[in-house]
């Protein structure tokens, strides 16, 4: 039964209070210190409670309980979905445009003798004890049986790329003994696995390694081919794996929600007449952001190599923690402007790029998980897309103006989520682009609850992987205490020193502009 307006308002207030840990009447979510990750969690919680989509942009546009409750109460009930092609029982699936580009790039590299383009999603953690090998193997087999994308292979047939679904595709867990060599050697082996390309013509789509490190316990790593797993998908897969393992050792049924669709069903939705109409609408919106005069490729950055090296897809990784006083200044400015700290962080990146290049027309790519409803919530697959956020800075207006402009830009863009950057560039160029574009990507990362494997709590371990695409890719991780940015870049265009200098320079710029937000950039 549908909730009344008063019941929805009470629900919204309750969710605000539980997420932010403070009593709530009708205060602004962001004035209370709400972050982007909190808004994303609020979207998921309300979606579950109301059993209908609650877009993140609805929360960003209505950050008070009264306005959000009214917007939810006035929203029409979602229409029953139109009949869709169901691929659950089929053995051949269509693929997304992004998957097609990856497979065609693989074919080109094999034909020309180039090194493989390594893209994997991975997770690695230390466990204070020994895993049950039989239970872990069972969990891997059950995971692959549940998540159909993990048993697919890819081929070019009759000029088109297709995915083949296999009935039995679980890999054997690689159980290794590092008691003599120790934890560092186990981490090095896990890193090598994350740095090794998959052959997408063959199985498997994932690797699971359990390494006994003696006194340091077990190092468990899960590596999934990126063609079937984005950042959200690896978290989903690991959570499923942990629950399947725990259920096995405890002798009970797994507590997992049944999946409503397969990844193939999700792909098929994009290719219905309605899906194709929406795609054309999205291309029309994003086309100006990827026009030739937008600020990419990043080879125009002043610290890029004058002569790029040949493609090797090897790169460097840097971690930088912003000073506490800079983080506090960003959060205070976010409260004043009633926006998220991530918006301020993103605005500071635009300001830094302006300062080092003199360019005021800048495009930065921001990944979007593209999971709009309950059907996709627990599904493993590569669904993430990218928003090409093109900002025309107004330097004379100062940093406060830049933050406001970024806030408005993001809100507008979120109404047009759901298409990959590459699909837009393909449409504009009239053909498939198999070479990656050199761009700047920046993504917020959402902290997740560490999983438990039986009675063993996992502590995540960062792998010093060295594979990288072109351009600069950054991940922003914000906790209650700090802000850290991880930068990964290819070595074709940038030296390791240039990458480190870029991060420290960004932090310096952020510190200067949050201190004097009304001064010209």
Coordinates of C-alpha atoms in Angstrom, one line a residue:
X1 CA 0.0 0.0 0.0
X2 CA 1.3 3.5 -0.9
X3 CA 2.4 5.7 2.0
X4 CA 0.7 9.0 2.7
X5 CA 2.5 12.3 2.4
X6 CA 2.9 12.4 6.2
X7 CA 4.3 8.9 6.3
X8 CA 6.8 9.7 3.6
X9 CA 7.9 12.8 5.4
X10 CA 8.4 10.8 8.7
X11 CA 10.4 8.2 6.7
X12 CA 12.6 10.9 5.2
X13 CA 13.3 12.5 8.6
X14 CA 14.1 9.1 10.1
X15 CA 16.6 8.3 7.3
X16 CA 18.2 11.8 7.5
X17 CA 18.7 11.3 11.3
X18 CA 20.0 7.7 11.1
X19 CA 22.5 8.6 8.3
X20 CA 23.8 11.8 9.8
X21 CA 23.6 10.8 13.5
X22 CA 21.8 14.0 14.6
X23 CA 18.2 14.9 15.4
X24 CA 16.5 16.3 12.3
X25 CA 13.5 18.6 11.9
X26 CA 13.7 20.4 8.5
X27 CA 17.4 21.2 8.3
X28 CA 19.3 21.1 5.0
X29 CA 21.0 17.8 4.5
X30 CA 24.3 19.4 3.5
X31 CA 24.3 22.1 6.2
X32 CA 24.2 19.1 8.6
X33 CA 27.4 17.8 7.1
X34 CA 26.0 15.3 4.6
X35 CA 28.5 14.1 2.0
X36 CA 28.0 12.7 -1.5
X37 CA 28.4 9.2 -0.2
X38 CA 25.7 9.9 2.4
X39 CA 23.3 11.2 -0.3
X40 CA 24.0 8.0 -2.3
X41 CA 23.2 5.9 0.7
X42 CA 20.0 7.9 1.4
X43 CA 19.0 7.3 -2.2
X44 CA 19.4 3.5 -1.8
X45 CA 17.6 3.4 1.6
X46 CA 14.6 5.4 0.4
X47 CA 14.5 3.3 -2.8
X48 CA 14.3 0.1 -0.7
X49 CA 11.7 1.5 1.7
X50 CA 9.5 2.8 -1.0
X51 CA 10.2 0.1 -3.6
X52 CA 10.7 2.6 -6.4
X53 CA 13.6 4.5 -7.9
X54 CA 14.7 7.6 -5.9
X55 CA 17.3 9.3 -8.1
X56 CA 20.2 10.9 -6.4
X57 CA 19.5 14.2 -8.2
X58 CA 16.1 14.3 -6.5
X59 CA 17.9 14.5 -3.2
X60 CA 20.4 17.0 -4.4
X61 CA 17.6 19.3 -5.6
X62 CA 15.5 18.8 -2.4
X63 CA 18.0 18.6 0.5
X64 CA 15.4 19.3 3.2
X65 CA 13.0 16.7 4.6
X66 CA 9.9 18.8 3.7
X67 CA 10.8 19.4 0.1
X68 CA 12.1 15.9 -0.5
X69 CA 9.1 14.3 1.2
X70 CA 6.8 16.5 -1.0
X71 CA 8.7 15.6 -4.1
X72 CA 8.4 11.9 -3.3
X73 CA 4.7 12.2 -2.4
X74 CA 3.9 14.0 -5.7
X75 CA 6.0 11.7 -7.9
X76 CA 3.7 9.4 -9.9
X77 CA 3.8 5.7 -9.2
X78 CA 6.2 4.0 -11.6
X79 CA 4.5 2.5 -14.6
X80 CA 4.6 -1.3 -15.1
X81 CA 7.6 -2.1 -17.2
X82 CA 7.0 -2.8 -20.9
X83 CA 7.6 -6.4 -22.1
X84 CA 11.3 -6.9 -22.4
X85 CA 13.3 -9.6 -24.1
X86 CA 14.3 -12.1 -21.5
X87 CA 17.7 -13.7 -22.1
X88 CA 17.9 -15.7 -18.9
X89 CA 17.7 -19.0 -20.6
X90 CA 19.7 -18.0 -23.7
X91 CA 23.3 -18.9 -24.3
X92 CA 24.2 -15.9 -26.6
X93 CA 23.8 -12.4 -25.4
X94 CA 24.1 -9.0 -27.0
X95 CA 26.9 -6.7 -25.7
X96 CA 27.1 -3.0 -24.7
X97 CA 28.9 -0.5 -26.9
X98 CA 31.6 -0.3 -24.2
X99 CA 32.1 -4.1 -24.3
X100 CA 32.2 -4.1 -28.1
X101 CA 35.0 -1.5 -28.1
X102 CA 37.0 -3.6 -25.6
X103 CA 36.7 -6.8 -27.7
X104 CA 37.5 -5.0 -31.0
X105 CA 40.5 -3.4 -29.3
X106 CA 41.6 -6.9 -28.2
X107 CA 41.3 -8.1 -31.8
X108 CA 43.4 -5.1 -33.1
X109 CA 46.1 -5.7 -30.6
X110 CA 46.4 -9.4 -31.4
X111 CA 46.5 -8.5 -35.1
X112 CA 49.2 -5.8 -34.8
X113 CA 51.2 -7.5 -32.0
X114 CA 50.6 -4.8 -29.4
X115 CA 50.6 -5.7 -25.8
X116 CA 47.2 -6.6 -24.3
X117 CA 45.2 -3.8 -22.8
X118 CA 44.9 -4.7 -19.1
X119 CA 41.7 -3.8 -17.4
X120 CA 40.7 -5.7 -14.3
X121 CA 38.6 -5.0 -11.2
X122 CA 40.1 -6.4 -8.0
X123 CA 39.8 -6.7 -4.3
X124 CA 42.5 -8.0 -1.8
X125 CA 42.2 -8.4 1.9
X126 CA 44.1 -9.9 4.9
X127 CA 42.2 -12.4 7.1
X128 CA 43.5 -13.2 10.6
X129 CA 43.4 -17.0 10.2
X130 CA 43.0 -19.8 7.8
X131 CA 40.1 -20.2 5.3
X132 CA 38.3 -23.5 4.8
X133 CA 39.5 -24.5 1.3
X134 CA 36.4 -26.6 0.5
X135 CA 34.0 -23.9 1.6
X136 CA 35.9 -21.3 -0.4
X137 CA 35.7 -23.4 -3.6
X138 CA 32.0 -24.0 -3.0
X139 CA 31.5 -20.2 -2.6
X140 CA 33.3 -19.5 -5.9
X141 CA 31.2 -22.0 -7.8
X142 CA 28.0 -20.7 -6.3
X143 CA 29.0 -17.1 -7.1
X144 CA 29.6 -17.9 -10.7
X145 CA 26.4 -19.9 -10.9
X146 CA 24.5 -16.9 -9.4
X147 CA 26.1 -14.1 -11.4
X148 CA 25.8 -15.1 -15.0
X149 CA 28.1 -12.5 -16.3
X150 CA 31.0 -14.3 -14.6
X151 CA 30.6 -17.3 -17.1
X152 CA 30.6 -15.4 -20.4
X153 CA 33.1 -15.4 -23.2
X154 CA 33.3 -12.9 -26.1
X155 CA 33.8 -13.3 -29.8
X156 CA 33.3 -11.5 -33.1
X157 CA 30.8 -13.5 -35.2
X158 CA 29.5 -12.3 -38.6
X159 CA 30.9 -8.9 -38.0
X160 CA 29.4 -8.3 -34.6
X161 CA 30.5 -8.9 -31.1
X162 CA 28.5 -11.4 -29.0
X163 CA 28.7 -12.9 -25.5
X164 CA 28.4 -16.7 -25.0
X165 CA 27.1 -17.9 -21.7
X166 CA 28.5 -21.2 -20.4
X167 CA 26.7 -23.5 -17.9
X168 CA 29.8 -24.4 -15.9
X169 CA 32.6 -21.9 -15.6
X170 CA 33.9 -21.7 -12.1
X171 CA 37.7 -21.5 -11.8
X172 CA 39.6 -23.5 -9.2
X173 CA 40.8 -21.4 -6.3
X174 CA 44.6 -20.9 -6.4
X175 CA 45.7 -22.0 -3.0
X176 CA 49.3 -20.9 -2.3
X177 CA 51.8 -21.3 0.6
X178 CA 53.7 -18.1 1.4
X179 CA 54.6 -19.1 5.0
X180 CA 58.3 -18.9 4.2
X181 CA 58.3 -15.9 1.9
X182 CA 55.8 -13.9 4.0
X183 CA 53.0 -11.4 3.4
X184 CA 55.0 -9.1 1.0
X185 CA 55.6 -11.9 -1.4
X186 CA 51.9 -12.9 -1.3
X187 CA 50.9 -9.2 -2.1
X188 CA 53.4 -9.2 -5.0
X189 CA 51.8 -12.3 -6.4
X190 CA 48.3 -10.9 -6.0
X191 CA 49.4 -7.7 -7.7
X192 CA 50.8 -9.7 -10.6
X193 CA 47.4 -11.4 -11.0
X194 CA 45.6 -8.0 -11.0
X195 CA 48.1 -6.8 -13.6
X196 CA 47.5 -9.8 -15.9
X197 CA 45.1 -9.5 -18.8
X198 CA 42.2 -11.9 -19.3
X199 CA 41.7 -13.7 -22.7
X200 CA 38.1 -12.8 -23.3
X201 CA 37.7 -15.5 -25.9
X202 CA 38.1 -18.1 -23.1
X203 CA 37.1 -18.7 -19.5
X204 CA 37.5 -17.8 -16.7
X205 CA 36.3 -14.2 -16.0
X206 CA 37.7 -14.2 -12.5
X207 CA 40.6 -15.4 -10.4
X208 CA 40.5 -16.2 -6.7
X209 CA 43.8 -16.6 -4.8
X210 CA 44.1 -17.7 -1.2
X211 CA 47.6 -17.4 0.2
X212 CA 48.7 -18.7 3.5
X213 CA 51.2 -16.2 5.0
X214 CA 51.7 -18.0 8.3
X215 CA 51.6 -15.6 11.3
X216 CA 50.0 -12.9 9.1
X217 CA 47.0 -15.1 8.3
X218 CA 45.5 -15.4 4.8
X219 CA 45.7 -13.0 2.0
X220 CA 42.6 -13.4 -0.2
X221 CA 42.4 -11.7 -3.6
X222 CA 39.6 -11.6 -6.2
X223 CA 40.3 -10.4 -9.7
X224 CA 37.5 -10.0 -12.2
X225 CA 37.8 -9.1 -15.9
X226 CA 36.7 -5.5 -16.2
X227 CA 34.5 -6.4 -19.2
X228 CA 32.0 -7.8 -16.7
X229 CA 32.7 -5.8 -13.6
X230 CA 32.9 -2.1 -12.7
X231 CA 33.8 -0.8 -9.3
X232 CA 30.3 -1.5 -7.8
X233 CA 30.3 -5.0 -9.3
X234 CA 33.5 -6.1 -7.6
X235 CA 32.1 -5.0 -4.2
X236 CA 28.9 -7.0 -5.0
X237 CA 30.8 -10.1 -6.0
X238 CA 33.0 -10.0 -2.9
X239 CA 29.9 -9.5 -0.6
X240 CA 28.2 -12.5 -2.3
X241 CA 31.4 -14.6 -2.0
X242 CA 31.7 -13.8 1.7
X243 CA 28.1 -14.7 2.4
X244 CA 28.2 -17.9 0.4
X245 CA 31.4 -18.9 2.3
X246 CA 30.0 -18.0 5.7
X247 CA 26.7 -19.9 5.0
X248 CA 28.7 -23.0 4.0
X249 CA 30.9 -23.1 7.1
X250 CA 27.9 -22.4 9.4
X251 CA 25.8 -25.0 7.7
X252 CA 22.9 -22.8 6.6
X253 CA 21.3 -21.3 3.5
X254 CA 22.9 -18.1 2.1
X255 CA 21.0 -14.9 2.9
X256 CA 21.1 -13.4 -0.5
X257 CA 18.3 -11.6 -2.3
X258 CA 17.3 -13.5 -5.5
X259 CA 18.4 -11.7 -8.6
X260 CA 15.6 -10.3 -10.7
X261 CA 17.4 -10.2 -14.0
X262 CA 20.6 -11.3 -15.6
X263 CA 23.3 -8.9 -16.9
X264 CA 22.2 -10.0 -20.4
X265 CA 18.6 -8.8 -19.6
X266 CA 20.0 -5.5 -18.6
X267 CA 22.0 -5.1 -21.8
X268 CA 18.9 -6.1 -23.8
X269 CA 16.9 -3.2 -22.2
X270 CA 19.4 -0.7 -23.7
X271 CA 18.6 -2.1 -27.2
X272 CA 14.8 -1.9 -27.2
X273 CA 13.2 0.9 -29.2
X274 CA 12.8 2.9 -26.0
X275 CA 16.4 2.3 -25.1
X276 CA 17.6 3.4 -28.5
X277 CA 15.5 6.6 -28.3
X278 CA 16.9 7.4 -24.9
X279 CA 20.4 6.8 -26.3
X280 CA 19.9 9.4 -29.0
X281 CA 18.6 11.9 -26.5
X282 CA 21.7 11.3 -24.3
X283 CA 24.1 11.7 -27.3
X284 CA 22.4 15.0 -28.1
X285 CA 22.9 16.3 -24.6
X286 CA 26.5 15.2 -24.2
X287 CA 27.8 16.1 -27.7
X288 CA 28.8 19.7 -26.8
X289 CA 30.9 18.4 -23.8
X290 CA 33.0 16.2 -26.1
X291 CA 33.5 18.7 -28.9
X292 CA 37.0 19.2 -30.2
X293 CA 37.5 22.4 -28.4
X294 CA 36.8 21.0 -24.9
X295 CA 40.0 20.6 -22.8
X296 CA 41.2 17.1 -23.6
X297 CA 43.3 15.2 -24.4
X298 CA 45.5 15.8 -21.4
X299 CA 48.6 15.8 -23.5
X300 CA 48.0 19.6 -23.5
X301 CA 48.9 19.7 -19.8
X302 CA 52.2 21.5 -19.3
X303 CA 53.9 18.6 -17.6
X304 CA 53.1 16.0 -20.3
X305 CA 56.0 14.5 -22.1
X306 CA 56.9 16.4 -25.3
X307 CA 57.1 13.1 -27.2
X308 CA 54.8 10.3 -25.8
X309 CA 56.3 6.9 -25.4
X310 CA 54.9 3.9 -27.3
X311 CA 51.7 2.3 -25.8
X312 CA 52.7 -0.2 -23.1
X313 CA 49.7 0.3 -20.7
X314 CA 52.1 0.4 -17.8
X315 CA 51.8 3.2 -15.4
X316 CA 52.4 4.7 -11.9
X317 CA 50.2 5.0 -8.8
X318 CA 50.4 7.8 -6.2
X319 CA 48.5 8.4 -3.0
X320 CA 48.3 11.9 -1.5
X321 CA 46.4 12.9 1.7
X322 CA 45.2 16.5 1.8
X323 CA 46.1 18.5 4.9
X324 CA 43.5 18.4 7.6
X325 CA 43.0 22.2 7.6
X326 CA 42.3 22.1 3.8
X327 CA 39.7 19.3 4.3
X328 CA 38.0 21.3 7.1
X329 CA 37.9 24.4 4.9
X330 CA 36.3 22.4 2.0
X331 CA 33.6 21.0 4.3
X332 CA 32.8 24.4 5.8
X333 CA 32.5 25.9 2.3
X334 CA 30.2 23.0 1.3
X335 CA 28.0 23.7 4.3
X336 CA 27.8 27.4 3.5
X337 CA 26.9 26.8 -0.1
X338 CA 24.6 23.8 0.7
X339 CA 26.4 21.4 -1.5
X340 CA 28.5 18.3 -1.0
X341 CA 32.2 18.3 -0.1
X342 CA 32.8 16.3 -3.3
X343 CA 31.4 19.2 -5.3
X344 CA 33.9 21.5 -3.6
X345 CA 36.7 19.0 -4.2
X346 CA 35.8 18.7 -7.9
X347 CA 35.6 22.5 -8.2
X348 CA 39.1 22.7 -6.7
X349 CA 40.4 20.4 -9.4
X350 CA 38.9 22.6 -12.2
X351 CA 40.5 25.6 -10.5
X352 CA 43.9 23.8 -10.3
X353 CA 43.7 22.9 -14.0
X354 CA 42.9 26.5 -14.9
X355 CA 45.9 27.7 -12.9
X356 CA 48.4 25.4 -14.5
X357 CA 47.1 25.6 -18.1
X358 CA 45.4 29.0 -18.4
X359 CA 42.4 27.2 -20.0
X360 CA 38.9 28.2 -18.8
X361 CA 37.0 25.6 -20.9
X362 CA 37.7 22.3 -19.2
X363 CA 36.2 18.8 -19.4
X364 CA 36.6 16.3 -16.7
X365 CA 35.1 12.8 -16.8
X366 CA 33.2 11.6 -13.7
X367 CA 32.1 7.9 -13.6
X368 CA 28.5 7.1 -12.7
X369 CA 27.5 3.7 -11.5
X370 CA 24.3 3.8 -13.7
X371 CA 22.4 1.5 -11.3
X372 CA 19.0 3.2 -11.2
X373 CA 16.7 0.5 -9.7
X374 CA 16.4 -2.5 -7.5
X375 CA 16.9 -4.8 -10.5
X376 CA 20.6 -3.7 -10.8
X377 CA 21.4 -3.3 -7.1
X378 CA 23.0 -6.7 -6.5
X379 CA 23.9 -7.6 -10.1
X380 CA 27.5 -8.1 -11.3
X381 CA 28.2 -6.5 -14.7
X382 CA 29.9 -3.5 -16.3
X383 CA 27.1 -0.9 -16.1
X384 CA 29.1 2.2 -15.1
X385 CA 29.1 5.0 -17.6
X386 CA 30.8 8.4 -17.6
X387 CA 29.6 12.0 -17.4
X388 CA 31.8 14.4 -19.4
X389 CA 31.5 17.5 -17.2
X390 CA 32.4 20.5 -19.3
X391 CA 32.8 23.6 -17.2
X392 CA 33.4 27.1 -18.6
X393 CA 35.1 28.7 -15.6
X394 CA 34.5 32.4 -14.7
X395 CA 37.9 33.1 -13.0
X396 CA 37.0 36.6 -12.0
X397 CA 34.1 35.3 -9.9
X398 CA 36.4 33.5 -7.5
X399 CA 36.2 30.0 -6.1
X400 CA 32.8 30.4 -4.4
X401 CA 31.4 31.1 -7.9
X402 CA 33.2 28.0 -9.3
X403 CA 31.7 25.8 -6.6
X404 CA 28.2 27.1 -7.4
X405 CA 28.7 26.5 -11.2
X406 CA 30.0 23.0 -10.6
X407 CA 27.0 22.2 -8.4
X408 CA 24.6 23.4 -11.1
X409 CA 26.5 21.6 -13.8
X410 CA 26.4 18.3 -11.9
X411 CA 22.6 18.6 -11.2
X412 CA 21.9 19.2 -14.9
X413 CA 24.1 16.3 -16.0
X414 CA 22.5 13.8 -13.6
X415 CA 19.3 14.0 -15.6
X416 CA 21.2 12.6 -18.6
X417 CA 23.0 9.7 -17.0
X418 CA 23.4 6.3 -18.7
X419 CA 25.7 6.6 -21.7
X420 CA 29.4 5.9 -21.9
X421 CA 31.8 8.6 -23.0
X422 CA 33.0 6.4 -25.8
X423 CA 29.6 5.9 -27.2
X424 CA 29.2 9.7 -27.6
X425 CA 32.6 10.1 -29.3
X426 CA 31.8 7.1 -31.6
X427 CA 28.5 8.8 -32.6
X428 CA 30.2 12.1 -33.3
X429 CA 33.0 10.5 -35.3
X430 CA 30.8 8.1 -37.2
X431 CA 32.8 5.0 -36.3
X432 CA 34.1 2.8 -33.6
X433 CA 37.0 4.2 -31.6
X434 CA 39.2 1.4 -30.4
X435 CA 42.1 3.5 -29.0
X436 CA 41.5 5.0 -25.6
X437 CA 41.2 8.8 -25.4
X438 CA 43.7 10.6 -23.1
X439 CA 41.4 12.3 -20.5
X440 CA 41.2 13.3 -16.9
X441 CA 38.9 11.1 -14.8
X442 CA 38.0 11.7 -11.2
X443 CA 35.7 9.4 -9.2
X444 CA 34.5 9.5 -5.6
X445 CA 34.7 6.1 -3.8
X446 CA 32.1 5.0 -1.3
X447 CA 33.4 3.3 1.8
X448 CA 32.0 -0.2 2.2
X449 CA 31.6 -2.4 5.3
X450 CA 34.5 -4.9 5.3
X451 CA 33.1 -8.4 4.7
X452 CA 33.5 -11.3 7.1
X453 CA 34.4 -14.8 5.9
X454 CA 32.9 -16.9 8.7
X455 CA 34.4 -15.5 11.9
X456 CA 37.3 -13.9 10.1
X457 CA 37.0 -10.1 9.5
X458 CA 38.7 -8.9 6.2
X459 CA 41.1 -5.9 6.3
X460 CA 41.5 -4.5 2.8
X461 CA 45.0 -4.4 1.3
X462 CA 45.9 -1.9 -1.4
X463 CA 47.8 -3.5 -4.3
X464 CA 50.6 -1.5 -6.0
X465 CA 49.4 -2.4 -9.5
X466 CA 51.3 -0.9 -12.4
X467 CA 48.9 -1.2 -15.4
X468 CA 47.2 1.9 -16.5
X469 CA 45.4 3.4 -19.5
X470 CA 46.1 6.8 -21.0
X471 CA 45.4 10.0 -19.1
X472 CA 45.0 10.8 -15.4
X473 CA 42.6 8.7 -13.3
X474 CA 41.9 9.8 -9.8
X475 CA 39.9 8.3 -7.0
X476 CA 38.8 10.5 -4.1
X477 CA 38.2 8.8 -0.7
X478 CA 36.7 10.8 2.1
X479 CA 36.4 9.6 5.6
X480 CA 35.3 11.5 8.8
X481 CA 39.0 12.4 9.4
X482 CA 40.7 12.8 6.1
X483 CA 40.6 13.1 2.3
X484 CA 43.0 11.0 0.2
X485 CA 43.4 11.0 -3.5
X486 CA 44.8 8.1 -5.5
X487 CA 46.2 9.0 -8.9
X488 CA 46.9 6.3 -11.6
X489 CA 48.4 7.4 -14.9
X490 CA 50.1 5.8 -17.9
X491 CA 53.8 6.4 -18.4
X492 CA 53.3 7.1 -22.1
X493 CA 52.5 10.8 -21.4
X494 CA 53.7 11.4 -17.9
X495 CA 56.7 10.7 -15.7
X496 CA 56.2 9.4 -12.1
X497 CA 57.5 12.7 -10.8
X498 CA 55.0 14.7 -12.9
X499 CA 52.2 12.6 -11.3
X500 CA 53.3 13.3 -7.8
X501 CA 53.8 17.0 -8.5
X502 CA 50.2 17.2 -9.9
X503 CA 48.7 15.9 -6.7
X504 CA 50.7 18.0 -4.4
X505 CA 50.0 21.1 -6.6
X506 CA 46.3 20.3 -6.5
X507 CA 46.4 20.2 -2.6
X508 CA 48.2 23.5 -2.5
X509 CA 45.7 25.1 -4.9
X510 CA 42.8 23.8 -2.8
X511 CA 44.4 25.2 0.4
X512 CA 44.8 28.7 -1.1
X513 CA 41.3 29.0 -2.7
X514 CA 39.3 27.7 0.3
X515 CA 41.1 30.2 2.5
X516 CA 40.1 33.1 0.1
X517 CA 37.1 31.8 -1.8
X518 CA 36.0 35.2 -3.1
X519 CA 39.4 36.1 -4.6
X520 CA 39.7 35.7 -8.4
X521 CA 41.1 32.3 -9.4

